[in-house]
Coordinates of C-alpha atoms in Angstrom, one line a residue:
X946 CA -5.8 -18.8 0.6
X947 CA -8.4 -21.5 0.4
X948 CA -8.6 -23.6 -2.7
X949 CA -11.9 -23.5 -4.7
X950 CA -11.2 -26.7 -6.5
X951 CA -12.8 -29.5 -4.5
X952 CA -10.7 -32.4 -3.1
X953 CA -12.4 -34.9 -5.3
X954 CA -11.8 -32.8 -8.4
X955 CA -8.1 -32.3 -7.4
X956 CA -7.8 -36.1 -6.9
X957 CA -9.4 -36.5 -10.5
X958 CA -6.7 -34.2 -12.1
X959 CA -3.9 -35.7 -10.0
X960 CA -4.8 -39.2 -11.2
X961 CA -3.8 -38.1 -14.7
X962 CA -0.4 -36.9 -13.5
X963 CA 0.9 -39.6 -11.2
X964 CA 1.6 -39.4 -7.6
X965 CA 1.4 -35.6 -7.1
X966 CA -0.5 -33.0 -5.2
X967 CA -1.7 -29.4 -6.1
X968 CA -0.3 -26.3 -4.4
X969 CA -2.3 -23.1 -4.9
X970 CA -0.2 -20.3 -6.4
X971 CA -2.6 -17.8 -7.8
X972 CA -6.3 -16.9 -7.0
X973 CA -7.7 -14.1 -9.0
X974 CA -10.1 -12.9 -6.4
X975 CA -7.2 -12.4 -4.0
X976 CA -4.4 -11.3 -6.4
X977 CA -6.3 -9.7 -9.1
X978 CA -7.9 -10.6 -12.5
X979 CA -4.8 -9.1 -14.3
X980 CA -2.1 -10.6 -16.4
X981 CA 0.4 -8.9 -14.3
X982 CA -0.9 -10.4 -11.1
X983 CA -1.0 -13.8 -12.7
X984 CA 2.6 -13.6 -13.9
X985 CA 3.9 -12.3 -10.6
X986 CA 2.6 -15.4 -8.8
X987 CA 3.2 -18.1 -11.4
X988 CA 6.1 -17.2 -13.8
X989 CA 8.9 -19.9 -13.8
X990 CA 6.8 -22.3 -11.8
X991 CA 5.9 -25.6 -13.4
X992 CA 4.1 -27.9 -14.0
X993 CA 0.8 -26.0 -13.5
X994 CA -2.9 -26.7 -13.6
X995 CA -5.1 -23.5 -14.4
X996 CA -8.8 -23.6 -13.5
X997 CA -11.6 -21.3 -14.4
X998 CA -15.0 -21.0 -12.8
X999 CA -18.2 -19.4 -14.2
X1000 CA -21.7 -18.5 -13.1
X1001 CA -23.1 -21.4 -14.9
X1002 CA -21.3 -23.9 -12.6
X1003 CA -18.6 -25.0 -15.1
X1004 CA -15.1 -25.8 -13.8
X1005 CA -12.6 -26.0 -16.7
X1006 CA -9.0 -25.3 -17.5
X1007 CA -5.7 -26.7 -18.7
X1008 CA -2.4 -28.4 -17.7
X1009 CA 1.2 -27.6 -19.0
X1010 CA 4.5 -28.9 -17.9
X1011 CA 6.2 -25.6 -19.2
X1012 CA 6.8 -22.7 -16.9
X1013 CA 5.0 -19.5 -17.7
X1014 CA 6.8 -16.4 -18.9
X1015 CA 6.1 -13.2 -20.8
X1016 CA 8.2 -13.8 -23.9
X1017 CA 5.2 -13.5 -26.3
X1018 CA 5.9 -16.7 -28.2
X1019 CA 4.6 -20.3 -28.3
X1020 CA 6.2 -23.3 -26.4
X1021 CA 6.2 -26.9 -27.1
X1022 CA 4.4 -29.3 -24.7
X1023 CA 3.3 -32.7 -25.9
X1024 CA 1.8 -33.4 -22.5
X1025 CA -0.5 -30.4 -22.3
X1026 CA -4.2 -30.9 -22.2
X1027 CA -7.5 -29.0 -21.5
X1028 CA -10.1 -30.3 -19.2
X1029 CA -13.7 -29.8 -17.9
X1030 CA -15.9 -31.5 -15.3
X1031 CA -19.2 -33.3 -15.7
X1032 CA -20.1 -33.5 -12.1
X1033 CA -17.0 -34.9 -10.5
X1034 CA -15.9 -36.8 -13.8
X1035 CA -12.9 -35.3 -15.6
X1036 CA -13.1 -34.9 -19.3
X1037 CA -9.8 -34.5 -20.9
X1038 CA -8.8 -32.8 -24.3
X1039 CA -5.1 -33.6 -25.2
X1040 CA -3.1 -31.1 -27.2
X1041 CA -3.3 -31.7 -31.1
X1042 CA -0.6 -29.2 -31.9
X1043 CA 2.2 -29.7 -29.4
X1044 CA 4.4 -27.0 -31.0
X1045 CA 1.7 -24.4 -30.1
X1046 CA 0.6 -25.8 -26.9
X1047 CA 1.0 -22.8 -24.6
X1048 CA 1.5 -19.0 -25.5
X1049 CA 3.3 -16.7 -23.3
X1050 CA 1.3 -13.5 -23.3
X1051 CA 2.1 -10.6 -20.9
X1052 CA -1.4 -9.0 -20.6
X1053 CA -3.4 -12.3 -20.0
X1054 CA -3.6 -15.2 -17.7
X1055 CA -2.9 -18.8 -18.7
X1056 CA -3.0 -19.1 -22.6
X1057 CA -3.5 -22.5 -24.1
X1058 CA -2.6 -22.4 -27.8
X1059 CA -5.3 -20.1 -29.4
X1060 CA -8.0 -22.4 -28.0
X1061 CA -8.6 -21.3 -24.3
X1062 CA -7.4 -18.2 -22.3
X1063 CA -8.3 -17.4 -18.8
X1064 CA -8.2 -13.7 -17.6
X1065 CA -8.1 -12.8 -21.2
X1066 CA -6.9 -9.2 -21.6
X1067 CA -6.6 -8.7 -17.9
X1068 CA -10.3 -9.1 -17.4
X1069 CA -12.5 -11.6 -15.5
X1070 CA -13.3 -13.3 -18.8
X1071 CA -12.2 -16.4 -20.8
X1072 CA -11.5 -16.6 -24.5
X1073 CA -12.6 -19.8 -26.4
X1074 CA -11.8 -20.9 -29.9
X1075 CA -12.2 -24.8 -30.2
X1076 CA -10.0 -26.5 -32.8
X1077 CA -6.9 -24.3 -32.5
X1078 CA -4.4 -27.0 -31.3
X1079 CA -7.1 -28.5 -28.8
X1080 CA -10.5 -30.2 -30.0
X1081 CA -13.5 -29.6 -27.8
X1082 CA -17.0 -28.1 -27.9
X1083 CA -17.7 -24.8 -26.3
X1084 CA -21.0 -26.1 -24.7
X1085 CA -19.2 -29.0 -23.1
X1086 CA -16.3 -27.1 -22.0
X1087 CA -17.9 -24.1 -20.3
X1088 CA -21.4 -23.8 -21.4
X1089 CA -20.7 -20.9 -23.6
X1090 CA -20.4 -18.8 -20.4
X1091 CA -17.1 -16.9 -20.7
X1092 CA -17.5 -14.6 -17.7
X1093 CA -15.2 -15.9 -14.9
X1094 CA -16.1 -15.7 -11.2
X1095 CA -12.8 -17.1 -10.2
X1096 CA -9.5 -18.3 -11.7
X1097 CA -6.9 -20.4 -9.9
X1098 CA -3.5 -21.6 -10.8
X1099 CA -1.9 -24.6 -9.0
X1100 CA 1.6 -25.9 -9.0
X1101 CA 1.9 -29.7 -9.4
X1102 CA 4.3 -31.1 -6.8
X1103 CA 5.6 -34.6 -6.2
X1104 CA 3.7 -36.2 -3.4
X1105 CA 4.9 -38.5 -0.7
X1106 CA 1.5 -40.3 -0.8
X1107 CA 1.8 -44.0 -0.9
X1108 CA -0.4 -46.2 -3.2
X1109 CA -2.0 -47.7 -0.1
X1110 CA -1.9 -47.1 3.6
X1111 CA 0.8 -49.1 5.3
X1112 CA -1.4 -49.2 8.6
X1113 CA -5.1 -50.1 8.5
X1114 CA -7.4 -47.6 10.1
X1115 CA -11.2 -47.2 9.9
X1116 CA -12.3 -43.5 9.5
X1117 CA -16.0 -43.8 10.4
X1118 CA -18.1 -42.2 13.2
X1119 CA -19.0 -45.8 14.4
X1120 CA -15.3 -46.6 14.8
X1121 CA -15.0 -43.5 17.0
X1122 CA -17.9 -44.5 19.2
X1123 CA -16.5 -48.1 19.5
X1124 CA -13.1 -46.7 20.6
X1125 CA -14.7 -44.5 23.2
X1126 CA -16.8 -47.4 24.5
X1127 CA -13.9 -49.7 24.7
X1128 CA -11.9 -47.0 26.8
X1129 CA -14.9 -46.5 29.1
X1130 CA -15.3 -50.2 29.8
X1131 CA -11.6 -51.0 30.3
X1132 CA -10.6 -52.5 33.6
X1133 CA -7.0 -53.1 34.6
X1134 CA -6.3 -56.9 35.1
X1135 CA -5.3 -56.3 38.7
X1136 CA -8.2 -55.7 41.0
X1137 CA -6.2 -53.4 43.3
X1138 CA -5.8 -50.9 40.3
X1139 CA -8.9 -49.0 39.0
X1140 CA -6.9 -46.5 36.7
X1141 CA -4.0 -47.1 34.5
X1142 CA -1.2 -44.5 35.0
X1143 CA 0.4 -43.4 31.9
X1144 CA 3.4 -41.1 32.1
X1145 CA 4.1 -38.6 29.3
X1146 CA 7.8 -37.6 28.8
X1147 CA 9.2 -35.4 26.1
X1148 CA 11.1 -32.2 25.1
X1149 CA 9.7 -28.8 25.8
X1150 CA 7.1 -27.9 23.4
X1151 CA 6.5 -31.5 22.1
X1152 CA 2.9 -31.5 23.0
X1153 CA 2.6 -33.5 26.2
X1154 CA 0.0 -31.1 27.8
X1155 CA -1.7 -30.5 24.5
X1156 CA -2.2 -34.3 24.2
X1157 CA -4.1 -34.6 27.4
X1158 CA -6.1 -31.5 26.5
X1159 CA -6.9 -33.2 23.1
X1160 CA -8.0 -36.5 24.7
X1161 CA -10.1 -34.5 27.2
X1162 CA -11.6 -32.6 24.3
X1163 CA -12.8 -35.9 22.7
X1164 CA -14.7 -36.8 25.7
X1165 CA -16.1 -33.4 26.3
X1166 CA -17.3 -33.0 22.8
X1167 CA -15.5 -29.6 22.3
X1168 CA -11.9 -28.3 22.5
X1169 CA -10.7 -27.8 26.1
X1170 CA -7.5 -26.4 27.7
X1171 CA -7.4 -27.9 31.3
X1172 CA -3.5 -28.4 31.2
X1173 CA -1.3 -25.4 30.5
X1174 CA 0.0 -25.7 27.0
X1175 CA 1.6 -23.4 24.5
X1176 CA 4.9 -22.3 22.9
X1177 CA 7.9 -21.4 25.0
X1178 CA 11.6 -22.1 25.1
X1179 CA 11.3 -23.5 28.6
X1180 CA 8.8 -25.9 30.1
X1181 CA 5.3 -24.5 30.7
X1182 CA 4.6 -27.5 33.0
X1183 CA 6.5 -26.8 36.3
X1184 CA 4.4 -29.3 38.4
X1185 CA 3.9 -33.1 38.3
X1186 CA 0.3 -33.5 37.4
X1187 CA -2.0 -36.5 37.4
X1188 CA -4.9 -35.8 35.1
X1189 CA -8.0 -38.0 35.1
X1190 CA -10.1 -37.7 32.0
X1191 CA -13.9 -37.7 32.7
X1192 CA -16.5 -39.2 30.3
X1193 CA -18.3 -36.0 29.6
X1194 CA -18.7 -32.8 31.7
X1195 CA -20.2 -34.6 34.7
X1196 CA -19.2 -38.1 33.8
X1197 CA -17.3 -40.6 35.7
X1198 CA -13.5 -40.7 35.6
X1199 CA -12.2 -43.0 32.9
X1200 CA -9.9 -45.8 33.8
X1201 CA -6.7 -44.0 32.7
X1202 CA -4.6 -41.2 34.3
X1203 CA -2.3 -39.2 32.1
X1204 CA 0.7 -37.9 34.2
X1205 CA 2.3 -34.8 32.9
X1206 CA 5.9 -33.9 33.6
X1207 CA 8.2 -30.9 33.3
X1208 CA 9.6 -30.9 29.7
X1209 CA 13.1 -32.3 28.9
X1210 CA 15.8 -29.8 28.1
X1211 CA 19.2 -30.3 26.5
X1212 CA 21.4 -28.6 29.1
X1213 CA 22.2 -30.2 32.5
X1214 CA 20.3 -28.7 35.5
X1215 CA 17.3 -27.8 33.3
X1216 CA 14.1 -29.5 32.7
X1217 CA 13.0 -32.8 34.2
X1218 CA 15.6 -34.3 36.6
X1219 CA 16.4 -38.0 36.2
X1220 CA 16.2 -38.6 39.9
X1221 CA 12.8 -37.1 40.0
X1222 CA 11.8 -39.3 37.1
X1223 CA 12.8 -42.3 39.2
X1224 CA 10.6 -41.2 42.0
X1225 CA 7.7 -40.7 39.5
X1226 CA 8.1 -44.2 38.0
X1227 CA 8.1 -45.8 41.5
X1228 CA 4.9 -43.9 42.6
X1229 CA 6.6 -41.6 45.3
X1230 CA 5.8 -38.3 43.7
X1231 CA 2.7 -36.6 45.0
X1232 CA 0.3 -34.8 42.5
X1233 CA 1.1 -31.1 42.1
X1234 CA 4.7 -31.5 43.2
X1235 CA 6.7 -28.4 42.2
X1236 CA 9.7 -29.5 40.0
X1237 CA 13.2 -28.1 40.9
X1238 CA 15.8 -29.1 38.5
X1239 CA 18.6 -28.2 40.7
X1240 CA 17.2 -30.1 43.7
X1241 CA 15.4 -33.6 43.2
X1242 CA 12.6 -34.6 45.6
X1243 CA 13.8 -35.7 49.0
X1244 CA 12.2 -38.6 50.8
X1245 CA 11.4 -36.4 53.7
X1246 CA 9.6 -33.8 51.6
X1247 CA 5.9 -33.1 52.2
X1248 CA 3.6 -35.6 50.4
X1249 CA 6.4 -38.0 49.6
X1250 CA 4.8 -41.5 49.2
X1251 CA 7.3 -43.7 51.1
X1252 CA 5.3 -46.9 50.6
X1253 CA 3.6 -46.6 47.2
X1254 CA 1.2 -49.3 46.1
X1255 CA 0.9 -50.7 42.6
X1256 CA -1.9 -48.3 41.9
X1257 CA 0.5 -45.4 42.5
X1258 CA 3.3 -46.5 40.2
X1259 CA 3.5 -45.7 36.4
X1260 CA 2.3 -48.6 34.2
X1261 CA 3.4 -47.3 30.8
X1262 CA 5.7 -44.6 29.7
X1263 CA 5.0 -42.5 26.6
X1264 CA 7.6 -40.3 24.9
X1265 CA 6.1 -37.3 23.1
X1266 CA 8.1 -36.2 20.2
X1267 CA 7.7 -33.2 17.8
X1268 CA 7.8 -34.7 14.2
X1269 CA 9.0 -31.3 13.0
X1270 CA 12.1 -31.5 15.1
X1271 CA 13.2 -35.0 14.9
X1272 CA 16.0 -34.3 12.3
X1273 CA 17.3 -31.4 14.4
X1274 CA 17.1 -33.0 17.8
X1275 CA 20.2 -31.9 19.8
X1276 CA 22.7 -34.6 20.8
X1277 CA 22.3 -33.8 24.5
X1278 CA 18.5 -34.2 24.4
X1279 CA 18.9 -37.5 22.6
X1280 CA 21.3 -38.8 25.2
X1281 CA 18.8 -37.8 28.0
X1282 CA 16.1 -39.7 26.2
X1283 CA 18.5 -42.8 25.9
X1284 CA 19.2 -42.6 29.6
X1285 CA 15.5 -42.4 30.5
X1286 CA 14.6 -45.3 28.2
X1287 CA 17.4 -47.5 29.7
X1288 CA 16.2 -46.7 33.3
X1289 CA 12.5 -47.5 32.3
X1290 CA 13.8 -50.7 30.7
X1291 CA 15.4 -51.9 33.9
X1292 CA 12.2 -51.3 35.8
X1293 CA 10.3 -53.3 33.2
X1294 CA 7.6 -50.6 32.1
X1295 CA 6.4 -50.8 28.6
X1296 CA 7.1 -47.7 26.4
X1297 CA 5.4 -46.1 23.4
X1298 CA 6.2 -43.0 21.3
X1299 CA 3.7 -40.4 20.3
X1300 CA 4.7 -38.5 17.2
X1301 CA 2.9 -35.1 17.4
X1302 CA 2.4 -32.1 15.0
X1303 CA 2.3 -34.4 12.0
X1304 CA 0.0 -32.0 10.1
X1305 CA 2.7 -29.3 10.4
X1306 CA 5.4 -31.7 9.2
X1307 CA 3.7 -33.0 6.2
X1308 CA 1.4 -31.0 3.7
X1309 CA -0.3 -34.2 2.7
X1310 CA -1.5 -34.8 6.3
X1311 CA -2.3 -31.1 6.7
X1312 CA -4.6 -31.4 3.7
X1313 CA -6.4 -34.4 5.1
X1314 CA -5.5 -36.2 8.3
X1315 CA -6.7 -39.5 6.7
X1316 CA -3.5 -39.4 4.6
X1317 CA -1.3 -40.0 7.7
X1318 CA -0.7 -43.7 6.9
X1319 CA -0.4 -42.8 3.2
X1320 CA 2.4 -40.3 3.7
X1321 CA 5.7 -41.7 3.0
X1322 CA 7.3 -38.7 4.7
X1323 CA 5.6 -39.4 8.0
X1324 CA 6.6 -43.2 7.7
X1325 CA 10.2 -41.9 7.3
X1326 CA 10.0 -39.7 10.3
X1327 CA 8.7 -42.7 12.3
X1328 CA 11.5 -44.9 11.1
X1329 CA 14.0 -42.2 12.1
X1330 CA 12.5 -42.0 15.5
X1331 CA 12.7 -45.8 15.8
X1332 CA 16.4 -45.8 14.9
X1333 CA 17.2 -42.8 17.2
X1334 CA 15.2 -43.8 20.3
X1335 CA 15.7 -47.6 19.9
X1336 CA 12.0 -48.5 19.9
X1337 CA 10.2 -50.6 17.4
X1338 CA 8.3 -49.0 14.6
X1339 CA 5.1 -50.8 16.0
X1340 CA 5.6 -48.8 19.3
X1341 CA 5.3 -45.5 17.5
X1342 CA 2.0 -43.8 17.0
X1343 CA 1.3 -40.5 15.1
X1344 CA -1.3 -38.2 16.3
X1345 CA -2.6 -34.6 15.7
X1346 CA -3.4 -32.7 18.9
X1347 CA -6.0 -29.9 18.7
X1348 CA -4.3 -26.5 18.7
X1349 CA -6.3 -23.9 16.8
X1350 CA -9.7 -25.7 16.4
X1351 CA -12.7 -24.9 18.5
X1352 CA -14.7 -28.1 17.7
X1353 CA -13.6 -31.6 17.6
X1354 CA -13.1 -33.7 14.4
X1355 CA -14.0 -37.3 13.8
X1356 CA -10.7 -38.2 12.1
X1357 CA -8.5 -36.5 14.8
X1358 CA -10.6 -38.1 17.5
X1359 CA -10.0 -41.5 16.1
X1360 CA -6.2 -41.1 15.9
X1361 CA -6.2 -39.8 19.6
X1362 CA -8.5 -42.6 20.8
X1363 CA -6.4 -45.3 19.0
X1364 CA -3.3 -44.0 20.9
X1365 CA -5.1 -44.4 24.2
X1366 CA -6.2 -47.9 23.2
X1367 CA -2.6 -48.8 22.5
X1368 CA -1.5 -47.4 25.9
X1369 CA -4.0 -49.5 27.7
X1370 CA -2.9 -52.5 25.7
X1371 CA 0.7 -51.8 26.9
X1372 CA -0.5 -51.4 30.5
X1373 CA -2.1 -54.9 30.2
X1374 CA 1.4 -56.1 29.1
X1375 CA 2.9 -54.6 32.3
X1376 CA 0.3 -56.3 34.5
X1377 CA 0.6 -59.5 32.6
X1378 CA 4.5 -59.4 33.1
X1379 CA 4.0 -59.0 36.8
X1380 CA 1.6 -61.7 37.1
X1381 CA 4.0 -64.1 35.1
X1382 CA 6.9 -63.2 37.4
X1383 CA 4.9 -63.9 40.4
X1384 CA 3.8 -67.2 39.0
X1385 CA 7.4 -68.1 38.2
X1386 CA 8.5 -67.3 41.7
X1387 CA 5.7 -69.2 43.2
X1388 CA 6.8 -72.2 41.2
X1389 CA 10.4 -71.8 42.2
X1390 CA 9.3 -71.4 45.9
X1391 CA 7.8 -74.9 45.7
X1392 CA 11.2 -76.1 44.6
X1393 CA 13.8 -74.6 46.9
X1394 CA 16.8 -76.4 45.3
X1395 CA 16.2 -74.6 42.1
X1396 CA 16.0 -71.1 43.6
X1397 CA 18.4 -68.9 45.6
X1398 CA 17.7 -68.0 49.2
X1399 CA 16.2 -64.6 48.1
X1400 CA 13.3 -66.2 46.4
X1401 CA 10.9 -65.7 49.3
X1402 CA 11.7 -62.0 49.6
X1403 CA 11.1 -61.6 45.9
X1404 CA 7.7 -63.5 46.1
X1405 CA 6.6 -61.4 49.0
X1406 CA 7.5 -58.1 47.1
X1407 CA 5.6 -59.3 44.1
X1408 CA 2.6 -60.4 46.1
X1409 CA 2.6 -56.9 47.7
X1410 CA 2.7 -55.2 44.4
X1411 CA -0.1 -57.3 43.0
X1412 CA -2.2 -56.7 46.1
X1413 CA -5.6 -58.1 45.7
X1414 CA -4.5 -60.3 42.7
X1415 CA -5.7 -60.5 39.2
X1416 CA -9.1 -59.6 38.5
X1417 CA -11.5 -60.6 35.5
X1418 CA -9.9 -59.0 32.4
X1419 CA -11.7 -56.4 30.4
X1420 CA -9.1 -55.0 28.1
X1421 CA -9.2 -52.7 25.1
X1422 CA -10.2 -54.5 22.0

């Protein structure tokens, strides 16, 4: 069901009730303009907000903390109030007789004192009698139009919404345009590398392929599905794929390649093999390599890169985690992720975590993706990921992939583009670390007494990795 009450009016009502949200229980046009339908959907649910709509454009109703029933008597509620709207402004009429605040009538909808009844007598009409335990004027409340076009009842639920966002993000189309331009103009700090290579790792169904499709959609201007994605108990990705995103349908490739892998699985001998992962990180694996969990890639295999250059290696690793499954992540899968993280740490590759499906995990975010950093629940999920995977909170980025949409959305785009920007920043960290190591080795080469005999070998290795050396830096802003 789609709520008829606008977001701004919902916020106006919620501001009177604290940190809450409204969940639609009853919609007369769907369930029926009858007392029976109303009671079936709303009895024993509380607190509630009831809303009536008429042809004159008035939106009016009442709030009660008491659960509805069909006892036929009055119930006490000192917090009850009636309301109407003038534009988007809420006008509130507190109860004047708390002992008769709400009446529980079988054959009608919400019944506030003897002052206002919605779906009166199981008909699409309202009953109004100002002064009976609530003071208001009929003209101001509903314009003397008692014919209802719609009636809705919402349950008031506690919200995980924080008072202010704990991360700052600008939700404007200009911001989206700026992020796109920053990505297009990015250049790795090493001249031998033209495209940053980012490896996506995660459990089956976490959204690795969907993330690439979503990023690709941003630059295409509509939702695309180049990489195979969907729901399955086993990995839909069976090949190692290196996806280059283009700036538009016939645009140039962007300076980032997203590498997709077979999904991780809990059991041994299933999903991505750790030995294959080592080959991927070091740049040995060819594009379109067919994964075989029971037999990792052999150096003599067709297409094996025996002498990969820096441009072939992975420059940033991103773990893709389904936010709906964090608390039920199997121990075996968590152990696999820990083993991978330790291996990546030893190689010195920066690591990020993408938290996907945040809209499915949190109703507040499903309602409006702009609430992502105002959701206390999402923050708790990110803190749990930080603890279980051993990564700082600053390295965890929540995103919403495109799944059911046909057209792109500015707010979703901003989250996706911000994630790419953070990846490019971490790629810069990788190249900076290589450059620093090479500089340190050069310094020690000049002072043989302070360096073991292997220094020359290490220096030659780093010089080869850096190839043409550092270029003029144009990084993400």
